[in-house]
Tab-separated table of C-alpha atoms in Angstrom:
chain	number	residue	atom	x	y	z
A	1	MET	CA	86.327	86.637	-28.007
A	2	ASN	CA	86.163	83.014	-26.969
A	3	TYR	CA	85.528	82.551	-23.214
A	4	PHE	CA	86.288	79.273	-21.407
A	5	ILE	CA	84.559	79.522	-18.023
A	6	THR	CA	85.175	76.837	-15.418
A	7	GLY	CA	82.745	76.480	-12.547
A	8	GLY	CA	80.276	78.324	-14.745
A	9	ALA	CA	77.188	76.594	-13.326
A	10	GLY	CA	77.902	77.904	-9.830
A	11	PHE	CA	76.776	81.166	-8.271
A	12	ILE	CA	79.326	83.717	-9.514
A	13	GLY	CA	80.200	81.706	-12.615
A	14	ALA	CA	76.605	81.524	-13.863
A	15	ASN	CA	76.074	85.220	-13.223
A	16	PHE	CA	79.271	85.932	-15.168
A	17	VAL	CA	78.097	83.790	-18.100
A	18	LYS	CA	74.848	85.766	-18.235
A	19	TYR	CA	76.769	89.043	-17.953
A	20	ILE	CA	79.048	88.170	-20.892
A	21	LEU	CA	76.155	87.094	-23.091
A	22	ARG	CA	74.309	90.296	-22.213
A	23	THR	CA	77.227	92.694	-22.777
A	24	HIS	CA	79.162	90.856	-25.521
A	25	PRO	CA	76.511	89.238	-27.748
A	26	ASP	CA	79.121	88.082	-30.280
A	27	ALA	CA	81.232	86.241	-27.698
A	28	ARG	CA	81.575	82.464	-27.844
A	29	VAL	CA	81.184	80.901	-24.423
A	30	THR	CA	82.155	77.436	-23.232
A	31	VAL	CA	81.207	76.430	-19.699
A	32	VAL	CA	82.953	73.618	-17.837
A	33	ASP	CA	81.476	72.373	-14.570
A	34	ALA	CA	81.699	69.124	-12.592
A	35	LEU	CA	78.197	69.776	-11.197
A	36	THR	CA	79.111	68.987	-7.617
A	37	TYR	CA	76.643	70.045	-4.916
A	38	ALA	CA	77.024	73.799	-5.610
A	39	GLY	CA	76.966	73.560	-9.411
A	40	ASN	CA	73.399	73.844	-10.681
A	41	ILE	CA	72.724	73.179	-14.352
A	42	ASP	CA	69.352	74.913	-13.972
A	43	ASN	CA	71.261	78.188	-13.619
A	44	LEU	CA	72.152	77.937	-17.321
A	45	ALA	CA	69.182	75.977	-18.652
A	46	GLU	CA	67.938	78.808	-20.872
A	47	GLU	CA	71.386	79.533	-22.323
A	48	ILE	CA	72.024	75.855	-23.084
A	49	ARG	CA	68.563	75.396	-24.611
A	50	ASP	CA	69.027	78.441	-26.855
A	51	GLY	CA	72.468	77.278	-27.982
A	52	ARG	CA	74.185	80.414	-26.703
A	53	ILE	CA	76.764	78.429	-24.755
A	54	ARG	CA	78.510	75.107	-25.043
A	55	PHE	CA	78.397	73.099	-21.826
A	56	ILE	CA	81.028	70.480	-20.921
A	57	HIS	CA	80.334	68.289	-17.897
A	58	ALA	CA	83.840	67.631	-16.547
A	59	SER	CA	86.123	68.247	-13.593
A	60	ILE	CA	89.102	70.560	-13.888
A	61	ASN	CA	91.062	67.721	-12.261
A	62	ASP	CA	90.545	65.616	-15.401
A	63	ALA	CA	93.670	66.418	-17.413
A	64	GLU	CA	92.541	64.491	-20.475
A	65	ALA	CA	89.158	66.206	-20.552
A	66	MET	CA	90.725	69.643	-20.121
A	67	ALA	CA	93.251	69.065	-22.899
A	68	ARG	CA	90.486	67.886	-25.197
A	69	ALA	CA	88.280	70.850	-24.306
A	70	PHE	CA	91.091	73.329	-25.063
A	71	GLU	CA	91.761	71.646	-28.400
A	72	GLU	CA	88.088	71.711	-29.375
A	73	THR	CA	87.244	75.240	-28.234
A	74	GLU	CA	90.520	77.176	-28.717
A	75	PRO	CA	89.756	79.706	-25.945
A	76	ASP	CA	91.125	83.237	-25.768
A	77	PHE	CA	90.168	83.778	-22.124
A	78	VAL	CA	90.102	81.194	-19.362
A	79	VAL	CA	88.163	82.357	-16.302
A	80	ASN	CA	88.613	79.918	-13.450
A	81	PHE	CA	85.729	80.033	-10.968
A	82	ALA	CA	85.899	76.296	-10.259
A	83	ALA	CA	86.568	75.823	-6.549
A	84	GLU	CA	85.299	74.531	-3.261
A	85	THR	CA	84.376	77.757	-1.462
A	86	HIS	CA	82.565	77.254	1.835
A	87	VAL	CA	84.770	77.778	4.891
A	88	ASP	CA	82.626	75.585	7.146
A	89	ARG	CA	82.910	72.663	4.744
A	90	SER	CA	86.686	73.123	4.600
A	91	ILE	CA	86.872	72.743	8.369
A	92	THR	CA	84.970	69.455	8.414
A	93	GLY	CA	86.466	68.058	5.188
A	94	PRO	CA	89.614	69.844	3.994
A	95	ARG	CA	90.953	67.240	1.545
A	96	VAL	CA	88.578	68.035	-1.303
A	97	PHE	CA	89.578	71.714	-1.052
A	98	ALA	CA	93.194	70.802	-1.776
A	99	ASP	CA	92.168	68.450	-4.581
A	100	THR	CA	89.976	70.970	-6.391
A	101	ASN	CA	91.415	74.360	-5.515
A	102	ILE	CA	95.111	73.494	-5.802
A	103	LEU	CA	95.474	70.400	-7.988
A	104	GLY	CA	92.543	71.319	-10.202
A	105	THR	CA	93.997	74.767	-10.827
A	106	MET	CA	97.360	73.186	-11.681
A	107	THR	CA	95.677	70.868	-14.184
A	108	LEU	CA	93.969	73.812	-15.831
A	109	LEU	CA	97.192	75.834	-15.927
A	110	GLU	CA	98.953	72.962	-17.676
A	111	ALA	CA	96.161	72.642	-20.223
A	112	ALA	CA	96.454	76.348	-21.007
A	113	ARG	CA	100.255	76.227	-21.196
A	114	ARG	CA	100.235	73.351	-23.670
A	115	ALA	CA	97.455	74.833	-25.777
A	116	TRP	CA	98.777	78.388	-26.012
A	117	ARG	CA	102.522	77.869	-26.376
A	118	ARG	CA	103.826	77.526	-29.908
A	119	PRO	CA	106.484	74.941	-30.834
A	120	ASP	CA	109.122	77.708	-31.029
A	121	GLY	CA	108.413	78.660	-27.394
A	122	SER	CA	106.493	81.854	-28.132
A	123	TRP	CA	102.950	82.445	-26.921
A	124	GLN	CA	99.829	82.913	-28.996
A	125	SER	CA	98.708	86.534	-28.743
A	126	GLY	CA	95.534	87.691	-27.035
A	127	LYS	CA	95.378	84.885	-24.482
A	128	ARG	CA	94.683	85.350	-20.778
A	129	PHE	CA	94.248	82.999	-17.808
A	130	LEU	CA	92.209	84.760	-15.112
A	131	HIS	CA	92.058	83.063	-11.730
A	132	ILE	CA	89.214	84.106	-9.427
A	133	SER	CA	90.455	84.283	-5.849
A	134	THR	CA	89.230	85.781	-2.576
A	135	ASP	CA	90.107	88.400	0.010
A	136	GLU	CA	90.334	85.574	2.549
A	137	VAL	CA	93.847	84.729	1.339
A	138	TYR	CA	95.030	87.909	3.115
A	139	GLY	CA	93.988	86.630	6.529
A	140	SER	CA	92.078	88.689	9.072
A	141	LEU	CA	92.002	92.376	9.979
A	142	PRO	CA	91.221	93.498	13.517
A	143	LYS	CA	87.771	95.000	13.804
A	144	GLU	CA	89.306	97.977	15.574
A	145	TYR	CA	92.636	99.055	14.099
A	146	GLY	CA	93.303	102.372	15.780
A	147	GLU	CA	92.901	105.852	14.394
A	148	PRO	CA	92.240	105.639	10.633
A	149	LYS	CA	94.827	107.196	8.382
A	150	PRO	CA	92.907	108.533	5.367
A	151	ILE	CA	93.879	107.337	1.917
A	152	ALA	CA	92.610	110.054	-0.409
A	153	ILE	CA	90.992	108.973	-3.634
A	154	PRO	CA	93.083	110.322	-6.546
A	155	ASP	CA	91.571	113.156	-8.570
A	156	ASP	CA	91.557	111.121	-11.777
A	157	ILE	CA	88.988	108.683	-10.393
A	158	ARG	CA	86.831	111.025	-8.336
A	159	ALA	CA	84.310	111.192	-11.170
A	160	LEU	CA	84.030	107.415	-11.117
A	161	VAL	CA	83.501	107.290	-7.398
A	162	ALA	CA	80.929	110.060	-7.656
A	163	ARG	CA	78.696	107.603	-9.498
A	164	ARG	CA	78.326	105.872	-6.141
A	165	ARG	CA	77.101	108.592	-3.794
A	166	ASP	CA	77.616	106.481	-0.695
A	167	VAL	CA	81.335	105.906	-1.362
A	168	PRO	CA	83.450	107.974	1.056
A	169	ALA	CA	86.008	110.482	-0.127
A	170	ALA	CA	88.741	108.538	1.656
A	171	PHE	CA	89.331	105.129	3.167
A	172	GLY	CA	90.921	104.161	6.438
A	173	SER	CA	94.299	102.477	6.482
A	174	GLY	CA	93.050	99.091	7.663
A	175	PHE	CA	92.370	97.552	4.251
A	176	PHE	CA	93.805	94.742	2.147
A	177	THR	CA	95.783	95.944	-0.863
A	178	GLU	CA	97.291	93.857	-3.645
A	179	LYS	CA	100.624	94.068	-1.779
A	180	THR	CA	99.269	92.719	1.506
A	181	PRO	CA	101.144	89.490	2.338
A	182	LEU	CA	99.103	86.300	2.044
A	183	ALA	CA	98.201	84.925	5.471
A	184	PRO	CA	95.327	82.425	5.080
A	185	ARG	CA	93.757	81.082	8.267
A	186	SER	CA	91.304	78.356	7.168
A	187	PRO	CA	91.718	75.248	4.988
A	188	TYR	CA	89.621	76.986	2.344
A	189	SER	CA	91.672	80.188	2.233
A	190	ALA	CA	94.931	78.226	2.426
A	191	ALA	CA	93.897	76.214	-0.619
A	192	LYS	CA	92.960	79.384	-2.493
A	193	ALA	CA	96.237	81.079	-1.545
A	194	SER	CA	98.115	78.011	-2.766
A	195	ALA	CA	96.256	78.185	-6.067
A	196	ASP	CA	97.128	81.890	-6.374
A	197	MET	CA	100.809	81.056	-5.946
A	198	MET	CA	100.551	78.278	-8.539
A	199	VAL	CA	99.069	80.741	-11.028
A	200	MET	CA	101.913	83.213	-10.514
A	201	ALA	CA	104.451	80.370	-10.629
A	202	TRP	CA	103.161	79.337	-14.055
A	203	HIS	CA	103.684	82.921	-15.190
A	204	HIS	CA	107.166	83.342	-13.737
A	205	THR	CA	108.381	79.866	-14.724
A	206	TYR	CA	106.727	79.359	-18.102
A	207	GLY	CA	105.567	82.819	-19.125
A	208	LEU	CA	101.850	81.987	-19.081
A	209	PRO	CA	99.810	85.231	-19.379
A	210	VAL	CA	97.750	85.434	-16.189
A	211	ASN	CA	95.747	87.658	-13.881
A	212	ILE	CA	94.347	87.110	-10.400
A	213	THR	CA	91.332	88.897	-8.956
A	214	ARG	CA	90.588	88.861	-5.215
A	215	CYS	CA	87.071	89.836	-4.265
A	216	SER	CA	85.108	90.458	-1.095
A	217	ASN	CA	81.913	88.614	-0.087
A	218	ASN	CA	79.571	88.239	-3.052
A	219	TYR	CA	75.797	88.181	-2.826
A	220	GLY	CA	72.954	88.100	-5.325
A	221	PRO	CA	70.730	85.687	-7.272
A	222	MET	CA	71.496	81.959	-7.577
A	223	GLN	CA	73.763	81.679	-4.539
A	224	PHE	CA	73.755	78.254	-2.883
A	225	PRO	CA	71.624	78.318	0.292
A	226	GLU	CA	74.446	77.376	2.651
A	227	LYS	CA	75.705	80.957	2.289
A	228	LEU	CA	74.437	83.525	4.772
A	229	ILE	CA	71.896	85.632	2.865
A	230	PRO	CA	69.999	82.876	0.988
A	231	LEU	CA	70.119	80.690	4.098
A	232	LEU	CA	68.424	83.447	6.081
A	233	ILE	CA	65.718	84.037	3.486
A	234	ASN	CA	64.843	80.354	3.244
A	235	ASN	CA	64.857	79.800	6.998
A	236	ILE	CA	62.600	82.795	7.623
A	237	GLN	CA	60.064	81.407	5.169
A	238	GLN	CA	60.237	78.009	6.850
A	239	GLY	CA	59.995	79.471	10.348
A	240	ARG	CA	63.386	77.973	11.207
A	241	GLU	CA	66.091	79.397	13.439
A	242	LEU	CA	68.515	81.898	11.924
A	243	PRO	CA	71.966	80.684	13.076
A	244	VAL	CA	74.454	83.458	13.830
A	245	TYR	CA	78.045	82.600	14.762
A	246	GLY	CA	79.273	84.019	18.075
A	247	LYS	CA	77.819	87.476	18.657
A	248	GLY	CA	77.446	88.244	14.954
A	249	LEU	CA	80.055	91.006	15.081
A	250	ASN	CA	82.370	89.696	12.358
A	251	VAL	CA	82.699	92.258	9.559
A	252	ARG	CA	82.676	91.592	5.821
A	253	ASP	CA	82.721	93.808	2.736
A	254	TRP	CA	79.722	92.913	0.533
A	255	LEU	CA	79.919	93.010	-3.274
A	256	TYR	CA	76.872	92.605	-5.505
A	257	VAL	CA	77.573	89.824	-7.993
A	258	ASP	CA	76.878	91.883	-11.152
A	259	ASP	CA	79.446	94.453	-10.027
A	260	HIS	CA	81.939	91.623	-9.562
A	261	CYS	CA	81.179	90.378	-13.080
A	262	SER	CA	81.791	93.803	-14.611
A	263	ALA	CA	85.134	94.020	-12.794
A	264	ILE	CA	86.244	90.607	-14.054
A	265	ASP	CA	85.401	91.616	-17.612
A	266	ALA	CA	87.334	94.868	-17.180
A	267	VAL	CA	90.412	92.937	-16.035
A	268	LEU	CA	90.179	90.587	-19.024
A	269	LEU	CA	89.832	93.395	-21.544
A	270	HIS	CA	91.988	96.134	-20.034
A	271	GLY	CA	94.041	94.750	-17.147
A	272	ARG	CA	97.809	94.700	-17.278
A	273	PRO	CA	99.069	91.135	-17.823
A	274	ASN	CA	100.320	89.240	-14.780
A	275	GLU	CA	98.819	91.662	-12.240
A	276	VAL	CA	96.584	91.099	-9.217
A	277	TYR	CA	93.448	93.233	-8.885
A	278	ASN	CA	91.355	93.628	-5.729
A	279	ILE	CA	87.595	93.930	-6.208
A	280	GLY	CA	85.601	95.361	-3.297
A	281	GLY	CA	82.096	96.601	-2.695
A	282	PHE	CA	82.560	99.607	-0.354
A	283	ASN	CA	79.987	97.904	1.893
A	284	GLU	CA	81.339	96.812	5.271
A	285	LYS	CA	78.654	95.249	7.455
A	286	THR	CA	78.585	93.087	10.576
A	287	ASN	CA	76.917	89.718	10.211
A	288	ILE	CA	74.192	90.602	12.690
A	289	ASP	CA	73.371	93.769	10.738
A	290	ILE	CA	72.932	91.640	7.613
A	291	VAL	CA	70.663	89.228	9.480
A	292	ARG	CA	68.420	91.988	10.823
A	293	GLN	CA	68.155	93.725	7.460
A	294	VAL	CA	67.190	90.502	5.677
A	295	VAL	CA	64.566	89.761	8.342
A	296	ASP	CA	63.044	93.200	7.824
A	297	LEU	CA	63.056	92.946	4.025
A	298	VAL	CA	61.395	89.532	3.967
A	299	ALA	CA	58.698	90.943	6.242
A	300	GLU	CA	58.264	94.008	4.000
A	301	PHE	CA	58.016	92.015	0.773
A	302	THR	CA	55.698	89.327	2.163
A	303	GLY	CA	53.507	91.577	4.309
A	304	THR	CA	54.273	89.584	7.453
A	305	ALA	CA	55.678	90.435	10.865
A	306	PRO	CA	59.508	90.515	11.044
A	307	ARG	CA	60.841	87.324	12.640
A	308	HIS	CA	63.687	88.681	14.756
A	309	ASP	CA	62.694	86.038	17.299
A	310	LEU	CA	64.232	83.397	15.010
A	311	ILE	CA	67.756	84.804	15.460
A	312	THR	CA	69.765	82.157	17.316
A	313	TYR	CA	73.381	82.632	18.397
A	314	VAL	CA	75.434	79.455	17.907
A	315	THR	CA	78.971	78.451	18.866
A	316	ASP	CA	81.492	80.335	16.756
A	317	ARG	CA	83.370	78.347	14.153
A	318	PRO	CA	87.084	77.626	14.712
A	319	GLY	CA	89.441	80.404	13.612
A	320	HIS	CA	86.636	82.720	12.513
A	321	ASP	CA	88.315	85.760	10.904
A	322	MET	CA	87.165	89.021	12.453
A	323	ARG	CA	87.187	91.414	9.505
A	324	TYR	CA	87.871	91.520	5.783
A	325	ALA	CA	88.066	94.810	3.889
A	326	ILE	CA	89.284	95.422	0.347
A	327	ASP	CA	91.037	98.509	-1.024
A	328	PRO	CA	89.996	98.543	-4.731
A	329	LEU	CA	91.717	101.802	-5.729
A	330	LYS	CA	94.174	100.077	-8.068
A	331	THR	CA	91.291	98.508	-9.990
A	332	ALA	CA	89.440	101.829	-10.097
A	333	ALA	CA	92.473	103.850	-11.180
A	334	GLU	CA	93.728	101.454	-13.869
A	335	LEU	CA	90.473	100.074	-15.244
A	336	GLY	CA	87.922	102.789	-14.580
A	337	TRP	CA	85.789	100.443	-12.492
A	338	VAL	CA	83.853	101.009	-9.304
A	339	PRO	CA	80.874	99.002	-8.013
A	340	LEU	CA	77.671	100.814	-8.944
A	341	THR	CA	75.278	98.900	-6.683
A	342	THR	CA	74.785	100.153	-3.149
A	343	PHE	CA	74.136	97.530	-0.517
A	344	GLU	CA	70.608	98.843	-0.027
A	345	GLN	CA	69.906	98.367	-3.741
A	346	GLY	CA	71.621	94.997	-3.974
A	347	ILE	CA	70.089	93.415	-0.891
A	348	ARG	CA	66.587	94.404	-1.997
A	349	ARG	CA	67.145	92.865	-5.433
A	350	THR	CA	68.573	89.735	-3.836
A	351	VAL	CA	65.774	89.139	-1.339
A	352	ARG	CA	63.199	89.836	-4.041
A	353	TRP	CA	64.825	87.284	-6.383
A	354	TYR	CA	64.715	84.466	-3.821
A	355	LEU	CA	61.115	85.219	-2.913
A	356	ASP	CA	60.179	85.261	-6.606
A	357	ASN	CA	61.958	81.975	-7.368
A	358	PRO	CA	60.707	79.466	-4.778
A	359	GLU	CA	61.005	76.527	-7.198
A	360	TRP	CA	64.724	77.159	-7.663
A	361	VAL	CA	65.169	77.201	-3.899
A	362	ARG	CA	62.966	74.141	-3.367
A	363	LYS	CA	65.012	72.036	-5.782
A	364	ILE	CA	68.247	73.056	-4.074
A	365	VAL	CA	67.237	72.695	-0.430
A	366	SER	CA	66.985	68.912	-0.262
A	367	GLY	CA	69.045	65.758	0.066
A	368	GLU	CA	72.740	66.293	0.698
A	369	TYR	CA	72.378	69.967	1.551
A	370	MET	CA	69.879	69.342	4.343
A	371	ASP	CA	72.048	66.563	5.774
A	372	TYR	CA	74.994	68.983	5.820
A	373	TYR	CA	72.902	71.757	7.365
A	374	LYS	CA	71.807	69.539	10.255
A	375	LYS	CA	75.377	68.383	10.865
A	376	GLN	CA	76.861	71.897	10.742
A	377	TYR	CA	74.390	73.706	12.980
A	378	ASN	CA	73.039	70.757	15.025
A	379	ARG	CA	69.515	71.794	14.108
């Protein structure tokens, strides 16, 4: 198959490119990335050098460039990772989030519509536009939501879930499902929710074959250091404060990036057209628990004393959502997918990767990023 991956030099996008090349060696892969602050061409240097991918330096807002790219590459699958993603940045500068996440997605949808629709109005077969979204479009769950009402895992997927021994036999009722109404609460999540609605509008209005995936918090190698886990690792090594919003009690569901990549591929190959699929990690953790675990792992791997003294509580950000939690049973039941990486496995791999790749981190943590860091945390 011919994959057209936008935002493919970013964290999840680059991991997905590597996943596809590893699991589908005959696939043709085109990567489009504007290489803004979070897009790092070094993430794909080996693949570009070896000629395993074609790289196009362009913005998804550039209609002419997107039309030309579709004509030249004739993609079967479009996977749209391209987006502004950091909530804090959306609070201080929301306009670019609308430009990229909404208007850029519209530009890409139009390029696909024009490339895949035949003159007689029919659609070329085997095409799919997959938009990568987020659980944040659903809004916020209360941390405490009353007595849980168990949702039993169906018998036909118990064997799948058994591959993850730490996955419970049932979930509580306080989880986002694909039918949960969209209720975004930050400029970032509002822009992503708007893009989701544009994707479904292009299906309902024009018949474009689409899917949307909504995932929980990703973590793993090559994540930009403004995100929590890599920020912590780098700051510990530098002896810098570890900023924690509020009391650190906000809860997120953590998904190892390779598990996310396998789910995306499953949706492309086996998902029902025009459906939304939730992708979760079965790993709910408070922010402060994450911070303490990373501190301990850095100490273990480096043979140093744990720096819990660096933990610094800072003023909470505006409108900070209390809890996100994904119900992925639809994805498991229909596609035979569950995340296979426990948090304990994934966080160890992640911390180890950053400690083993100091040059990658050094090249990232400079210039614009450091200016932003100082402005955001007043440090």
